């Protein structure tokens, strides 16, 4: 499958949405009953849908050994994550002081509580975070493990769990003609359904509907969506949205965002005509945000705490903070993400590609596709 520029743009807008929500949550209520965080769990769920789509598209390119596949994925996400994790661990005491010294924001109490939980059992939280498997720990074993240290990484541990099992899922779903594959799919789904109530938000099983939406979208894109007219695509969108509202109400917002955006992209790609959504997502700035979206997602909280510290140091009034913290928080986060993208993300990604291309990683491995 060819590179789809608009999906890069979608990733950029979703990352910016997350950053804005976290920044505004540091302030007192701004919009009445509408939450300061701008419902920023929705864009995170769109990220998860995107991962399901992209990973299955990658696996469908052709067979590769499992070591080659997982090395490439590891070098794609772990270096930036580990740097963000180290900064977060070092800055935990400072973050607590900043939160206590700042005017009370809608997320202040929750953030202080999470930091205190992390500090009360720091060694085990670090131990869980290093391999990015904090999401597989039951709530009874290490409470709030998905959210401590690097709170936004709750979704990253979900993604890493998906990466680990995606080749097996792909193999099963492309072999549904076999009874054994059907039994395996049903068994895994049932196991996740049984275990999920005892797990936190960072557990793969609690996010399977989003991944399913992503990889089912890929199969639909590959097999029939490209052949449909614009009118038929509109009908598919309407039916998909109706199904979502009736049967998947808990996930309806991110799914509707994905359905409308994805089918708009498909329509523009194969009809030869542009539309508003595709045009916005393919602009230079939006696709630039998409390129730096991963470090932007990972390091923006540290930048937010720095902007709050600056506001405290300058003794800014609450009205001034409403302007200063969002502006500095967003602009400085983009600047920091650009730096991380250049000096950490890209070099390590390229290094991982070179390692995974080594003949030793291509021989004697399980097929990843």
mmCIF file of C-alpha atoms in Angstrom:
data_model
loop_
_atom_site.group_PDB
_atom_site.id
_atom_site.type_symbol
_atom_site.label_atom_id
_atom_site.label_comp_id
_atom_site.label_asym_id
_atom_site.label_seq_id
_atom_site.Cartn_x
_atom_site.Cartn_y
_atom_site.Cartn_z
ATOM 1 C CA UNK A 1 0.000 0.000 0.000
ATOM 2 C CA UNK A 2 1.309 3.423 -0.932
ATOM 3 C CA UNK A 3 1.993 6.142 1.636
ATOM 4 C CA UNK A 4 -1.213 8.068 2.401
ATOM 5 C CA UNK A 5 -0.290 11.647 3.194
ATOM 6 C CA UNK A 6 -3.678 12.459 4.711
ATOM 7 C CA UNK A 7 -3.301 9.784 7.388
ATOM 8 C CA UNK A 8 -0.083 11.481 8.465
ATOM 9 C CA UNK A 9 -2.055 14.705 8.727
ATOM 10 C CA UNK A 10 -4.769 12.994 10.755
ATOM 11 C CA UNK A 11 -2.124 11.788 13.197
ATOM 12 C CA UNK A 12 -0.828 15.365 13.497
ATOM 13 C CA UNK A 13 -4.226 16.876 14.267
ATOM 14 C CA UNK A 14 -4.980 14.159 16.816
ATOM 15 C CA UNK A 15 -1.634 14.782 18.563
ATOM 16 C CA UNK A 16 -2.320 18.525 18.707
ATOM 17 C CA UNK A 17 -5.774 17.824 20.140
ATOM 18 C CA UNK A 18 -4.224 15.718 22.933
ATOM 19 C CA UNK A 19 -1.680 18.431 23.743
ATOM 20 C CA UNK A 20 -4.329 21.170 23.869
ATOM 21 C CA UNK A 21 -6.515 19.077 26.154
ATOM 22 C CA UNK A 22 -3.698 18.369 28.597
ATOM 23 C CA UNK A 23 -2.537 21.991 28.602
ATOM 24 C CA UNK A 24 -6.007 23.430 29.186
ATOM 25 C CA UNK A 25 -6.639 20.880 31.957
ATOM 26 C CA UNK A 26 -3.923 22.663 33.958
ATOM 27 C CA UNK A 27 -6.226 25.697 34.193
ATOM 28 C CA UNK A 28 -9.442 26.428 36.064
ATOM 29 C CA UNK A 29 -12.698 25.580 34.209
ATOM 30 C CA UNK A 30 -12.943 27.648 31.032
ATOM 31 C CA UNK A 31 -15.980 26.409 29.129
ATOM 32 C CA UNK A 32 -18.681 25.819 31.725
ATOM 33 C CA UNK A 33 -19.887 22.228 31.545
ATOM 34 C CA UNK A 34 -17.647 21.488 28.553
ATOM 35 C CA UNK A 35 -14.436 19.884 29.881
ATOM 36 C CA UNK A 36 -11.111 21.677 29.643
ATOM 37 C CA UNK A 37 -9.476 18.523 28.318
ATOM 38 C CA UNK A 38 -11.607 18.777 25.149
ATOM 39 C CA UNK A 39 -12.485 15.072 25.412
ATOM 40 C CA UNK A 40 -8.902 14.288 24.470
ATOM 41 C CA UNK A 41 -9.320 10.560 25.030
ATOM 42 C CA UNK A 42 -11.021 10.544 21.610
ATOM 43 C CA UNK A 43 -7.916 11.398 19.568
ATOM 44 C CA UNK A 44 -5.934 8.768 21.483
ATOM 45 C CA UNK A 45 -8.489 6.172 20.414
ATOM 46 C CA UNK A 46 -8.173 7.414 16.835
ATOM 47 C CA UNK A 47 -4.408 6.812 17.163
ATOM 48 C CA UNK A 48 -5.193 3.219 18.124
ATOM 49 C CA UNK A 49 -7.468 2.777 15.105
ATOM 50 C CA UNK A 50 -4.697 4.171 12.900
ATOM 51 C CA UNK A 51 -2.234 1.670 14.344
ATOM 52 C CA UNK A 52 -4.534 -1.226 13.534
ATOM 53 C CA UNK A 53 -4.803 0.010 9.945
ATOM 54 C CA UNK A 54 -1.096 0.764 9.422
ATOM 55 C CA UNK A 55 0.321 -2.368 11.087
ATOM 56 C CA UNK A 56 -1.928 -4.712 9.104
ATOM 57 C CA UNK A 57 -1.066 -2.843 5.904
ATOM 58 C CA UNK A 58 2.623 -3.334 6.730
ATOM 59 C CA UNK A 59 2.195 -7.036 7.523
ATOM 60 C CA UNK A 60 0.291 -7.530 4.270
ATOM 61 C CA UNK A 61 3.264 -6.402 2.163
ATOM 62 C CA UNK A 62 4.835 -9.843 2.421
ATOM 63 C CA UNK A 63 6.449 -12.338 4.781
ATOM 64 C CA UNK A 64 9.211 -11.223 7.132
ATOM 65 C CA UNK A 65 10.729 -12.870 10.172
ATOM 66 C CA UNK A 66 9.274 -12.007 13.546
ATOM 67 C CA UNK A 67 12.658 -10.757 14.875
ATOM 68 C CA UNK A 68 12.976 -8.370 11.932
ATOM 69 C CA UNK A 69 9.450 -7.092 12.437
ATOM 70 C CA UNK A 70 9.656 -6.577 16.203
ATOM 71 C CA UNK A 71 13.143 -5.003 16.092
ATOM 72 C CA UNK A 72 11.817 -2.436 13.636
ATOM 73 C CA UNK A 73 8.835 -1.676 15.867
ATOM 74 C CA UNK A 74 11.005 -1.485 19.003
ATOM 75 C CA UNK A 75 13.435 1.022 17.524
ATOM 76 C CA UNK A 76 10.474 3.002 16.232
ATOM 77 C CA UNK A 77 8.961 3.677 19.659
ATOM 78 C CA UNK A 78 11.255 2.721 22.540
ATOM 79 C CA UNK A 79 14.083 5.309 22.263
ATOM 80 C CA UNK A 80 11.787 8.356 22.465
ATOM 81 C CA UNK A 81 9.739 6.636 25.157
ATOM 82 C CA UNK A 82 12.784 5.832 27.287
ATOM 83 C CA UNK A 83 14.039 9.421 27.083
ATOM 84 C CA UNK A 84 10.597 10.716 28.106
ATOM 85 C CA UNK A 85 10.484 8.135 30.903
ATOM 86 C CA UNK A 86 13.894 9.189 32.247
ATOM 87 C CA UNK A 87 12.952 12.883 32.194
ATOM 88 C CA UNK A 88 9.665 12.112 33.919
ATOM 89 C CA UNK A 89 11.286 10.044 36.690
ATOM 90 C CA UNK A 90 13.882 12.736 37.377
ATOM 91 C CA UNK A 91 11.283 15.502 37.400
ATOM 92 C CA UNK A 92 8.648 13.806 39.614
ATOM 93 C CA UNK A 93 9.505 15.820 42.780
ATOM 94 C CA UNK A 94 9.695 19.055 40.788
ATOM 95 C CA UNK A 95 6.357 18.344 39.104
ATOM 96 C CA UNK A 96 4.715 17.912 42.507
ATOM 97 C CA UNK A 97 6.076 21.264 43.697
ATOM 98 C CA UNK A 98 4.917 22.986 40.518
ATOM 99 C CA UNK A 99 1.391 21.585 40.842
ATOM 100 C CA UNK A 100 1.103 22.619 44.498
ATOM 101 C CA UNK A 101 2.419 26.115 43.733
ATOM 102 C CA UNK A 102 0.109 26.710 40.754
ATOM 103 C CA UNK A 103 -3.494 27.926 40.853
ATOM 104 C CA UNK A 104 -5.833 24.960 41.043
ATOM 105 C CA UNK A 105 -6.662 23.472 37.645
ATOM 106 C CA UNK A 106 -9.262 20.879 36.739
ATOM 107 C CA UNK A 107 -6.617 18.121 36.492
ATOM 108 C CA UNK A 108 -4.423 19.239 39.405
ATOM 109 C CA UNK A 109 -5.747 16.846 42.061
ATOM 110 C CA UNK A 110 -5.600 13.863 39.745
ATOM 111 C CA UNK A 111 -2.070 14.636 38.626
ATOM 112 C CA UNK A 112 -0.837 15.050 42.200
ATOM 113 C CA UNK A 113 -2.510 11.780 43.192
ATOM 114 C CA UNK A 114 -0.894 9.876 40.313
ATOM 115 C CA UNK A 115 2.556 11.267 41.180
ATOM 116 C CA UNK A 116 2.115 10.290 44.835
ATOM 117 C CA UNK A 117 1.070 6.768 43.819
ATOM 118 C CA UNK A 118 4.172 6.493 41.641
ATOM 119 C CA UNK A 119 6.464 7.741 44.406
ATOM 120 C CA UNK A 120 4.966 5.345 46.966
ATOM 121 C CA UNK A 121 6.116 2.325 44.942
ATOM 122 C CA UNK A 122 8.631 3.887 42.587
ATOM 123 C CA UNK A 123 10.916 0.898 42.026
ATOM 124 C CA UNK A 124 8.137 -1.405 40.834
ATOM 125 C CA UNK A 125 6.567 1.289 38.660
ATOM 126 C CA UNK A 126 9.934 1.875 36.982
ATOM 127 C CA UNK A 127 10.392 -1.882 36.593
ATOM 128 C CA UNK A 128 7.013 -2.154 34.856
ATOM 129 C CA UNK A 129 7.637 0.871 32.647
ATOM 130 C CA UNK A 130 11.084 -0.016 31.280
ATOM 131 C CA UNK A 131 9.825 -2.870 29.040
ATOM 132 C CA UNK A 132 6.672 -0.831 28.289
ATOM 133 C CA UNK A 133 4.465 -3.539 29.798
ATOM 134 C CA UNK A 134 2.828 -1.530 32.581
ATOM 135 C CA UNK A 135 -0.535 -2.122 30.926
ATOM 136 C CA UNK A 136 -0.485 -5.897 31.426
ATOM 137 C CA UNK A 137 -0.448 -5.638 35.226
ATOM 138 C CA UNK A 138 -3.829 -6.177 36.920
ATOM 139 C CA UNK A 139 -5.190 -3.335 39.021
ATOM 140 C CA UNK A 140 -4.815 -5.490 42.137
ATOM 141 C CA UNK A 141 -1.066 -5.972 41.548
ATOM 142 C CA UNK A 142 0.088 -2.412 40.819
ATOM 143 C CA UNK A 143 -2.768 0.133 40.844
ATOM 144 C CA UNK A 144 -2.692 2.870 38.195
ATOM 145 C CA UNK A 145 0.486 1.412 36.673
ATOM 146 C CA UNK A 146 -0.619 2.512 33.199
ATOM 147 C CA UNK A 147 -0.819 6.163 34.251
ATOM 148 C CA UNK A 148 2.144 6.672 36.582
ATOM 149 C CA UNK A 149 5.520 8.101 35.501
ATOM 150 C CA UNK A 150 4.476 8.879 31.905
ATOM 151 C CA UNK A 151 0.716 9.211 32.039
ATOM 152 C CA UNK A 152 0.163 9.589 28.312
ATOM 153 C CA UNK A 153 2.094 6.340 27.722
ATOM 154 C CA UNK A 154 -0.956 4.317 28.797
ATOM 155 C CA UNK A 155 -1.822 4.146 25.102
ATOM 156 C CA UNK A 156 1.766 3.360 24.145
ATOM 157 C CA UNK A 157 1.813 0.208 26.261
ATOM 158 C CA UNK A 158 -1.426 -0.769 24.504
ATOM 159 C CA UNK A 159 0.263 -0.247 21.133
ATOM 160 C CA UNK A 160 3.326 -2.245 22.183
ATOM 161 C CA UNK A 161 1.133 -5.145 23.300
ATOM 162 C CA UNK A 162 -0.588 -4.991 19.917
ATOM 163 C CA UNK A 163 2.738 -4.962 18.071
ATOM 164 C CA UNK A 164 3.807 -8.092 19.957
ATOM 165 C CA UNK A 165 0.764 -10.113 18.899
ATOM 166 C CA UNK A 166 -0.228 -8.422 15.607
ATOM 167 C CA UNK A 167 1.546 -10.956 13.338
ATOM 168 C CA UNK A 168 -0.318 -13.798 15.038
ATOM 169 C CA UNK A 169 -3.632 -11.931 14.758
ATOM 170 C CA UNK A 170 -2.938 -11.201 11.091
ATOM 171 C CA UNK A 171 -2.149 -14.860 10.429
ATOM 172 C CA UNK A 172 -5.338 -16.003 12.157
ATOM 173 C CA UNK A 173 -7.590 -13.444 10.474
ATOM 174 C CA UNK A 174 -6.229 -14.241 7.022
ATOM 175 C CA UNK A 175 -6.721 -17.969 7.672
ATOM 176 C CA UNK A 176 -10.325 -17.928 8.866
ATOM 177 C CA UNK A 177 -11.130 -20.698 6.430
ATOM 178 C CA UNK A 178 -9.397 -23.038 8.850
ATOM 179 C CA UNK A 179 -11.362 -24.270 11.844
ATOM 180 C CA UNK A 180 -8.310 -23.874 14.090
ATOM 181 C CA UNK A 181 -8.009 -20.182 13.177
ATOM 182 C CA UNK A 182 -11.679 -19.525 13.935
ATOM 183 C CA UNK A 183 -11.363 -21.299 17.294
ATOM 184 C CA UNK A 184 -8.246 -19.264 18.112
ATOM 185 C CA UNK A 185 -9.938 -15.936 17.297
ATOM 186 C CA UNK A 186 -12.996 -16.813 19.401
ATOM 187 C CA UNK A 187 -10.811 -18.019 22.284
ATOM 188 C CA UNK A 188 -8.658 -14.876 22.350
ATOM 189 C CA UNK A 189 -11.724 -12.623 22.182
ATOM 190 C CA UNK A 190 -13.388 -14.520 25.033
ATOM 191 C CA UNK A 191 -10.219 -14.429 27.144
ATOM 192 C CA UNK A 192 -9.905 -10.662 26.712
ATOM 193 C CA UNK A 193 -13.573 -10.189 27.589
ATOM 194 C CA UNK A 194 -13.145 -12.221 30.804
ATOM 195 C CA UNK A 195 -9.857 -10.625 31.906
ATOM 196 C CA UNK A 196 -10.502 -6.984 30.918
ATOM 197 C CA UNK A 197 -12.614 -5.989 33.986
ATOM 198 C CA UNK A 198 -9.628 -6.737 36.209
ATOM 199 C CA UNK A 199 -7.214 -4.701 34.107
ATOM 200 C CA UNK A 200 -6.634 -0.996 33.550
ATOM 201 C CA UNK A 201 -7.027 1.193 30.487
ATOM 202 C CA UNK A 202 -3.538 0.231 29.298
ATOM 203 C CA UNK A 203 -4.496 -3.401 28.679
ATOM 204 C CA UNK A 204 -4.781 -4.490 25.053
ATOM 205 C CA UNK A 205 -8.068 -6.297 25.645
ATOM 206 C CA UNK A 206 -9.776 -3.075 26.712
ATOM 207 C CA UNK A 207 -8.865 -1.486 23.381
ATOM 208 C CA UNK A 208 -9.469 -4.332 20.937
ATOM 209 C CA UNK A 209 -12.544 -2.673 19.346
ATOM 210 C CA UNK A 210 -10.363 0.232 18.203
ATOM 211 C CA UNK A 211 -7.677 -2.025 16.727
ATOM 212 C CA UNK A 212 -10.399 -4.105 15.076
ATOM 213 C CA UNK A 213 -11.823 -0.963 13.473
ATOM 214 C CA UNK A 214 -8.366 -0.189 12.119
ATOM 215 C CA UNK A 215 -7.497 -3.534 10.604
ATOM 216 C CA UNK A 216 -11.023 -4.141 9.316
ATOM 217 C CA UNK A 217 -10.766 -0.746 7.605
ATOM 218 C CA UNK A 218 -7.568 -1.942 5.953
ATOM 219 C CA UNK A 219 -9.183 -5.133 4.653
ATOM 220 C CA UNK A 220 -12.152 -3.102 3.387
ATOM 221 C CA UNK A 221 -9.789 -0.604 1.734
ATOM 222 C CA UNK A 222 -7.820 -3.386 0.077
ATOM 223 C CA UNK A 223 -10.736 -5.487 -1.133
ATOM 224 C CA UNK A 224 -13.626 -3.244 -2.136
ATOM 225 C CA UNK A 225 -13.688 0.392 -0.979
ATOM 226 C CA UNK A 226 -11.460 1.510 -3.847
ATOM 227 C CA UNK A 227 -14.055 0.236 -6.325
ATOM 228 C CA UNK A 228 -17.004 2.194 -4.921
ATOM 229 C CA UNK A 229 -18.431 5.443 -6.266
ATOM 230 C CA UNK A 230 -18.696 8.545 -4.098
ATOM 231 C CA UNK A 231 -22.407 7.921 -3.576
ATOM 232 C CA UNK A 232 -21.717 4.353 -2.503
ATOM 233 C CA UNK A 233 -18.994 5.532 -0.100
ATOM 234 C CA UNK A 234 -21.476 7.960 1.455
ATOM 235 C CA UNK A 235 -23.885 5.046 1.945
ATOM 236 C CA UNK A 236 -21.127 2.963 3.556
ATOM 237 C CA UNK A 237 -20.293 5.874 5.872
ATOM 238 C CA UNK A 238 -23.942 6.347 6.878
ATOM 239 C CA UNK A 239 -24.447 2.635 7.580
ATOM 240 C CA UNK A 240 -21.168 2.425 9.516
ATOM 241 C CA UNK A 241 -22.065 5.425 11.665
ATOM 242 C CA UNK A 242 -25.545 4.023 12.347
ATOM 243 C CA UNK A 243 -24.048 0.662 13.356
ATOM 244 C CA UNK A 244 -21.574 2.431 15.646
ATOM 245 C CA UNK A 245 -24.269 4.490 17.372
ATOM 246 C CA UNK A 246 -26.427 1.417 17.993
ATOM 247 C CA UNK A 247 -23.906 -1.295 18.879
ATOM 248 C CA UNK A 248 -20.677 0.510 19.837
ATOM 249 C CA UNK A 249 -21.988 3.538 21.687
ATOM 250 C CA UNK A 250 -19.072 3.643 24.158
ATOM 251 C CA UNK A 251 -16.653 4.082 21.257
ATOM 252 C CA UNK A 252 -18.907 6.082 18.948
ATOM 253 C CA UNK A 253 -17.048 9.432 18.927
ATOM 254 C CA UNK A 254 -13.586 8.184 17.834
ATOM 255 C CA UNK A 255 -15.143 5.678 15.442
ATOM 256 C CA UNK A 256 -17.251 8.368 13.774
ATOM 257 C CA UNK A 257 -14.190 10.628 13.480
ATOM 258 C CA UNK A 258 -12.355 7.751 11.815
ATOM 259 C CA UNK A 259 -15.215 6.710 9.513
ATOM 260 C CA UNK A 260 -15.817 10.212 8.165
ATOM 261 C CA UNK A 261 -12.121 11.020 7.795
ATOM 262 C CA UNK A 262 -11.070 7.693 6.318
ATOM 263 C CA UNK A 263 -13.878 7.476 3.774
ATOM 264 C CA UNK A 264 -13.302 11.123 2.784
ATOM 265 C CA UNK A 265 -9.666 10.252 2.095
ATOM 266 C CA UNK A 266 -10.651 7.174 0.079
ATOM 267 C CA UNK A 267 -13.176 9.207 -1.902
ATOM 268 C CA UNK A 268 -10.639 11.901 -2.748
ATOM 269 C CA UNK A 269 -7.913 9.393 -3.642
ATOM 270 C CA UNK A 270 -9.903 7.357 -6.108
ATOM 271 C CA UNK A 271 -12.362 9.858 -7.548
ATOM 272 C CA UNK A 272 -9.670 12.340 -8.516
ATOM 273 C CA UNK A 273 -11.551 15.167 -6.807
ATOM 274 C CA UNK A 274 -10.562 16.932 -3.605
ATOM 275 C CA UNK A 275 -12.674 17.533 -0.516
ATOM 276 C CA UNK A 276 -12.323 19.772 2.512
ATOM 277 C CA UNK A 277 -11.133 17.049 4.887
ATOM 278 C CA UNK A 278 -8.515 15.688 2.508
ATOM 279 C CA UNK A 279 -7.287 19.175 1.646
ATOM 280 C CA UNK A 280 -6.819 20.128 5.306
ATOM 281 C CA UNK A 281 -5.075 16.866 6.197
ATOM 282 C CA UNK A 282 -2.614 17.165 3.331
ATOM 283 C CA UNK A 283 -1.445 20.719 4.078
ATOM 284 C CA UNK A 284 2.249 21.168 4.826
ATOM 285 C CA UNK A 285 1.870 22.221 8.469
ATOM 286 C CA UNK A 286 -0.604 19.475 9.327
ATOM 287 C CA UNK A 287 1.560 16.753 7.770
ATOM 288 C CA UNK A 288 4.567 18.255 9.566
ATOM 289 C CA UNK A 289 2.665 17.802 12.828
ATOM 290 C CA UNK A 290 2.054 14.228 11.750
ATOM 291 C CA UNK A 291 5.770 13.589 11.262
ATOM 292 C CA UNK A 292 6.592 14.832 14.761
ATOM 293 C CA UNK A 293 3.373 13.526 16.349
ATOM 294 C CA UNK A 294 5.001 10.727 18.328
ATOM 295 C CA UNK A 295 7.596 12.848 20.193
ATOM 296 C CA UNK A 296 4.960 15.591 20.491
ATOM 297 C CA UNK A 297 2.677 13.113 22.236
ATOM 298 C CA UNK A 298 5.440 11.793 24.473
ATOM 299 C CA UNK A 299 7.146 14.958 25.754
ATOM 300 C CA UNK A 300 4.426 17.608 25.890
ATOM 301 C CA UNK A 301 3.640 17.026 29.575
ATOM 302 C CA UNK A 302 7.207 17.870 30.594
ATOM 303 C CA UNK A 303 6.960 21.047 28.517
ATOM 304 C CA UNK A 304 3.640 21.852 30.179
ATOM 305 C CA UNK A 305 5.213 21.592 33.640
ATOM 306 C CA UNK A 306 8.016 23.889 32.462
ATOM 307 C CA UNK A 307 5.473 26.481 31.278
ATOM 308 C CA UNK A 308 3.656 26.237 34.625
ATOM 309 C CA UNK A 309 6.960 26.702 36.477
ATOM 310 C CA UNK A 310 7.681 29.804 34.390
ATOM 311 C CA UNK A 311 4.227 31.208 35.135
ATOM 312 C CA UNK A 312 4.781 30.589 38.855
ATOM 313 C CA UNK A 313 8.209 32.223 38.763
ATOM 314 C CA UNK A 314 6.824 35.302 36.999
ATOM 315 C CA UNK A 315 3.857 35.337 39.415
ATOM 316 C CA UNK A 316 1.391 35.682 36.572
ATOM 317 C CA UNK A 317 -2.263 36.278 37.318
ATOM 318 C CA UNK A 318 -4.801 33.578 36.517
ATOM 319 C CA UNK A 319 -6.086 35.593 33.554
ATOM 320 C CA UNK A 320 -2.550 35.865 32.164
ATOM 321 C CA UNK A 321 -2.001 32.138 32.620
ATOM 322 C CA UNK A 322 -5.026 31.411 30.433
ATOM 323 C CA UNK A 323 -3.032 32.871 27.540
ATOM 324 C CA UNK A 324 0.585 32.184 28.501
ATOM 325 C CA UNK A 325 0.383 28.508 29.495
ATOM 326 C CA UNK A 326 -1.498 27.331 26.359
ATOM 327 C CA UNK A 327 0.666 29.393 23.993
ATOM 328 C CA UNK A 328 3.984 28.386 25.541
ATOM 329 C CA UNK A 329 2.798 24.844 26.218
ATOM 330 C CA UNK A 330 1.759 24.205 22.612
ATOM 331 C CA UNK A 331 4.463 26.160 20.764
ATOM 332 C CA UNK A 332 7.311 24.909 22.956
ATOM 333 C CA UNK A 333 5.985 21.341 22.747
ATOM 334 C CA UNK A 334 6.078 21.500 18.949
ATOM 335 C CA UNK A 335 9.619 22.914 19.051
ATOM 336 C CA UNK A 336 10.787 20.250 21.514
ATOM 337 C CA UNK A 337 9.099 17.511 19.482
ATOM 338 C CA UNK A 338 10.914 18.690 16.364
ATOM 339 C CA UNK A 339 14.239 18.383 18.194
ATOM 340 C CA UNK A 340 13.380 14.926 19.555
ATOM 341 C CA UNK A 341 12.246 13.873 16.083
ATOM 342 C CA UNK A 342 15.579 14.890 14.550
ATOM 343 C CA UNK A 343 18.033 13.708 17.208
ATOM 344 C CA UNK A 344 16.258 10.692 18.713
ATOM 345 C CA UNK A 345 13.330 9.356 16.697
ATOM 346 C CA UNK A 346 14.721 9.408 13.147
ATOM 347 C CA UNK A 347 18.304 8.238 13.909
ATOM 348 C CA UNK A 348 17.143 5.312 16.044
ATOM 349 C CA UNK A 349 14.424 4.391 13.569
ATOM 350 C CA UNK A 350 17.004 4.253 10.787
ATOM 351 C CA UNK A 351 19.357 2.279 13.029
ATOM 352 C CA UNK A 352 16.586 -0.206 13.733
ATOM 353 C CA UNK A 353 15.896 -0.591 10.021
ATOM 354 C CA UNK A 354 19.558 -1.385 9.393
ATOM 355 C CA UNK A 355 19.598 -3.976 12.174
ATOM 356 C CA UNK A 356 16.350 -5.569 11.022
ATOM 357 C CA UNK A 357 17.748 -5.759 7.476
ATOM 358 C CA UNK A 358 20.674 -7.853 8.758
ATOM 359 C CA UNK A 359 20.515 -11.409 7.346
ATOM 360 C CA UNK A 360 20.638 -12.810 10.898
ATOM 361 C CA UNK A 361 17.261 -11.252 11.669
ATOM 362 C CA UNK A 362 15.726 -12.550 8.446
ATOM 363 C CA UNK A 363 16.607 -16.214 8.853
ATOM 364 C CA UNK A 364 15.132 -18.885 11.066
ATOM 365 C CA UNK A 365 12.297 -16.703 12.358
ATOM 366 C CA UNK A 366 8.551 -17.073 12.448
ATOM 367 C CA UNK A 367 6.872 -15.357 9.543
ATOM 368 C CA UNK A 368 5.380 -12.055 10.644
ATOM 369 C CA UNK A 369 2.989 -12.003 7.754
#
